[in-house]
């Protein structure tokens, strides 16, 4: 994740980062079978090498 450090205060940057990380929590864990299904990789091929 990239953190933009423009013309904002440290507190604003921390709040924005916290909001972005919180939004990602719903995507943090996914079963392998779901990752395989969504990847488009054919079944006999490994998803990771």
mmCIF file of N, CA and C in Angstrom:
data_model
loop_
_atom_site.group_PDB
_atom_site.id
_atom_site.type_symbol
_atom_site.label_atom_id
_atom_site.label_comp_id
_atom_site.label_asym_id
_atom_site.label_seq_id
_atom_site.Cartn_x
_atom_site.Cartn_y
_atom_site.Cartn_z
ATOM 1 N N UNK A 1 0.843 -1.163 0.000
ATOM 2 C CA UNK A 1 0.000 0.000 0.000
ATOM 3 C C UNK A 1 0.896 1.236 0.000
ATOM 4 N N UNK A 2 0.562 2.183 -0.833
ATOM 5 C CA UNK A 2 1.308 3.434 -0.880
ATOM 6 C C UNK A 2 0.637 4.448 0.030
ATOM 7 N N UNK A 3 1.459 5.248 0.655
ATOM 8 C CA UNK A 3 0.961 6.305 1.529
ATOM 9 C C UNK A 3 1.370 7.635 0.918
ATOM 10 N N UNK A 4 0.382 8.443 0.589
ATOM 11 C CA UNK A 4 0.654 9.757 0.018
ATOM 12 C C UNK A 4 1.076 10.714 1.132
ATOM 13 N N UNK A 5 2.182 11.378 0.932
ATOM 14 C CA UNK A 5 2.663 12.340 1.919
ATOM 15 C C UNK A 5 2.802 13.703 1.253
ATOM 16 N N UNK A 6 1.675 14.286 0.976
ATOM 17 C CA UNK A 6 1.659 15.603 0.349
ATOM 18 C C UNK A 6 1.563 16.679 1.409
ATOM 19 N N UNK A 7 0.667 17.596 1.196
ATOM 20 C CA UNK A 7 0.489 18.733 2.105
ATOM 21 C C UNK A 7 -0.549 18.416 3.179
ATOM 22 N N UNK A 8 -0.352 17.304 3.882
ATOM 23 C CA UNK A 8 -1.261 16.942 4.967
ATOM 24 C C UNK A 8 -0.449 16.768 6.246
ATOM 25 N N UNK A 9 -1.141 16.856 7.361
ATOM 26 C CA UNK A 9 -0.454 16.682 8.639
ATOM 27 C C UNK A 9 -0.236 15.201 8.909
ATOM 28 N N UNK A 10 0.602 14.923 9.885
ATOM 29 C CA UNK A 10 0.862 13.536 10.265
ATOM 30 C C UNK A 10 -0.428 12.878 10.745
ATOM 31 N N UNK A 11 -1.206 13.602 11.531
ATOM 32 C CA UNK A 11 -2.466 13.053 12.046
ATOM 33 C C UNK A 11 -3.417 12.729 10.899
ATOM 34 N N UNK A 12 -3.529 13.620 9.927
ATOM 35 C CA UNK A 12 -4.386 13.363 8.768
ATOM 36 C C UNK A 12 -3.886 12.157 7.984
ATOM 37 N N UNK A 13 -2.577 12.049 7.836
ATOM 38 C CA UNK A 13 -2.001 10.908 7.129
ATOM 39 C C UNK A 13 -2.267 9.604 7.850
ATOM 40 N N UNK A 14 -2.135 9.615 9.172
ATOM 41 C CA UNK A 14 -2.423 8.409 9.952
ATOM 42 C C UNK A 14 -3.887 8.019 9.863
ATOM 43 N N UNK A 15 -4.766 8.998 9.926
ATOM 44 C CA UNK A 15 -6.204 8.707 9.812
ATOM 45 C C UNK A 15 -6.533 8.122 8.442
ATOM 46 N N UNK A 16 -5.969 8.701 7.401
ATOM 47 C CA UNK A 16 -6.227 8.205 6.045
ATOM 48 C C UNK A 16 -5.690 6.791 5.877
ATOM 49 N N UNK A 17 -4.497 6.538 6.416
ATOM 50 C CA UNK A 17 -3.916 5.197 6.332
ATOM 51 C C UNK A 17 -4.761 4.197 7.101
ATOM 52 N N UNK A 18 -5.217 4.589 8.273
ATOM 53 C CA UNK A 18 -6.073 3.711 9.079
ATOM 54 C C UNK A 18 -7.359 3.376 8.329
ATOM 55 N N UNK A 19 -7.970 4.367 7.694
ATOM 56 C CA UNK A 19 -9.202 4.139 6.930
ATOM 57 C C UNK A 19 -8.957 3.169 5.783
ATOM 58 N N UNK A 20 -7.848 3.341 5.082
ATOM 59 C CA UNK A 20 -7.544 2.460 3.950
ATOM 60 C C UNK A 20 -7.284 1.032 4.412
ATOM 61 N N UNK A 21 -6.539 0.879 5.503
ATOM 62 C CA UNK A 21 -6.265 -0.461 6.027
ATOM 63 C C UNK A 21 -7.540 -1.124 6.541
ATOM 64 N N UNK A 22 -8.399 -0.344 7.189
ATOM 65 C CA UNK A 22 -9.670 -0.878 7.678
ATOM 66 C C UNK A 22 -10.527 -1.366 6.517
ATOM 67 N N UNK A 23 -10.528 -0.624 5.419
ATOM 68 C CA UNK A 23 -11.305 -1.027 4.242
ATOM 69 C C UNK A 23 -10.776 -2.326 3.642
ATOM 70 N N UNK A 24 -9.485 -2.604 3.811
ATOM 71 C CA UNK A 24 -8.889 -3.821 3.260
ATOM 72 C C UNK A 24 -9.137 -5.060 4.113
ATOM 73 N N UNK A 25 -9.539 -4.891 5.355
ATOM 74 C CA UNK A 25 -9.701 -6.029 6.263
ATOM 75 C C UNK A 25 -10.675 -7.078 5.735
ATOM 76 N N UNK A 26 -11.702 -6.645 5.034
ATOM 77 C CA UNK A 26 -12.668 -7.586 4.483
ATOM 78 C C UNK A 26 -12.073 -8.506 3.430
ATOM 79 N N UNK A 27 -10.914 -8.140 2.902
ATOM 80 C CA UNK A 27 -10.261 -8.923 1.852
ATOM 81 C C UNK A 27 -9.008 -9.630 2.355
ATOM 82 N N UNK A 28 -8.780 -9.558 3.652
ATOM 83 C CA UNK A 28 -7.526 -10.061 4.208
ATOM 84 C C UNK A 28 -7.375 -11.566 4.063
ATOM 85 N N UNK A 29 -8.424 -12.319 4.315
ATOM 86 C CA UNK A 29 -8.342 -13.775 4.267
ATOM 87 C C UNK A 29 -9.334 -14.316 3.243
ATOM 88 N N UNK A 30 -8.861 -15.163 2.399
ATOM 89 C CA UNK A 30 -9.725 -15.834 1.430
ATOM 90 C C UNK A 30 -9.265 -17.282 1.338
ATOM 91 N N UNK A 31 -10.206 -18.205 1.294
ATOM 92 C CA UNK A 31 -9.820 -19.610 1.156
ATOM 93 C C UNK A 31 -9.069 -19.842 -0.160
ATOM 94 N N UNK A 32 -8.158 -20.799 -0.152
ATOM 95 C CA UNK A 32 -7.382 -21.112 -1.349
ATOM 96 C C UNK A 32 -8.292 -21.453 -2.515
ATOM 97 N N UNK A 33 -9.352 -22.198 -2.253
ATOM 98 C CA UNK A 33 -10.258 -22.588 -3.334
ATOM 99 C C UNK A 33 -10.888 -21.354 -3.990
ATOM 100 N N UNK A 34 -11.172 -20.318 -3.214
ATOM 101 C CA UNK A 34 -11.717 -19.083 -3.782
ATOM 102 C C UNK A 34 -10.661 -18.368 -4.619
ATOM 103 N N UNK A 35 -9.433 -18.322 -4.131
ATOM 104 C CA UNK A 35 -8.351 -17.699 -4.896
ATOM 105 C C UNK A 35 -8.126 -18.433 -6.212
ATOM 106 N N UNK A 36 -8.174 -19.764 -6.168
ATOM 107 C CA UNK A 36 -7.999 -20.550 -7.389
ATOM 108 C C UNK A 36 -9.131 -20.279 -8.371
ATOM 109 N N UNK A 37 -10.349 -20.214 -7.868
ATOM 110 C CA UNK A 37 -11.506 -19.979 -8.728
ATOM 111 C C UNK A 37 -11.430 -18.598 -9.377
ATOM 112 N N UNK A 38 -11.009 -17.597 -8.631
ATOM 113 C CA UNK A 38 -10.973 -16.226 -9.142
ATOM 114 C C UNK A 38 -9.747 -15.936 -10.008
ATOM 115 N N UNK A 39 -8.732 -16.780 -9.943
ATOM 116 C CA UNK A 39 -7.477 -16.505 -10.642
ATOM 117 C C UNK A 39 -7.554 -16.720 -12.145
ATOM 118 N N UNK A 40 -8.409 -17.634 -12.569
ATOM 119 C CA UNK A 40 -8.461 -17.957 -13.983
ATOM 120 C C UNK A 40 -7.406 -18.964 -14.403
ATOM 121 N N UNK A 41 -6.616 -19.462 -13.454
ATOM 122 C CA UNK A 41 -5.601 -20.474 -13.746
ATOM 123 C C UNK A 41 -6.295 -21.822 -13.869
ATOM 124 N N UNK A 42 -5.950 -22.581 -14.899
ATOM 125 C CA UNK A 42 -6.579 -23.889 -15.125
ATOM 126 C C UNK A 42 -6.315 -24.815 -13.938
ATOM 127 N N UNK A 43 -7.271 -25.689 -13.657
ATOM 128 C CA UNK A 43 -7.263 -26.541 -12.461
ATOM 129 C C UNK A 43 -5.981 -27.340 -12.225
ATOM 130 N N UNK A 44 -5.383 -28.012 -13.206
ATOM 131 C CA UNK A 44 -4.199 -28.800 -12.859
ATOM 132 C C UNK A 44 -2.946 -27.949 -12.614
ATOM 133 N N UNK A 45 -2.946 -26.705 -13.047
ATOM 134 C CA UNK A 45 -1.765 -25.853 -12.877
ATOM 135 C C UNK A 45 -1.726 -25.270 -11.468
ATOM 136 N N UNK A 46 -0.522 -25.141 -10.906
ATOM 137 C CA UNK A 46 -0.433 -24.558 -9.565
ATOM 138 C C UNK A 46 -0.703 -23.054 -9.606
ATOM 139 N N UNK A 47 -1.354 -22.574 -8.588
ATOM 140 C CA UNK A 47 -1.625 -21.144 -8.496
ATOM 141 C C UNK A 47 -0.346 -20.387 -8.148
ATOM 142 N N UNK A 48 0.473 -20.995 -7.290
ATOM 143 C CA UNK A 48 1.741 -20.389 -6.877
ATOM 144 C C UNK A 48 2.875 -21.319 -7.275
ATOM 145 N N UNK A 49 3.985 -20.741 -7.675
ATOM 146 C CA UNK A 49 5.130 -21.586 -8.035
ATOM 147 C C UNK A 49 6.377 -21.143 -7.308
#
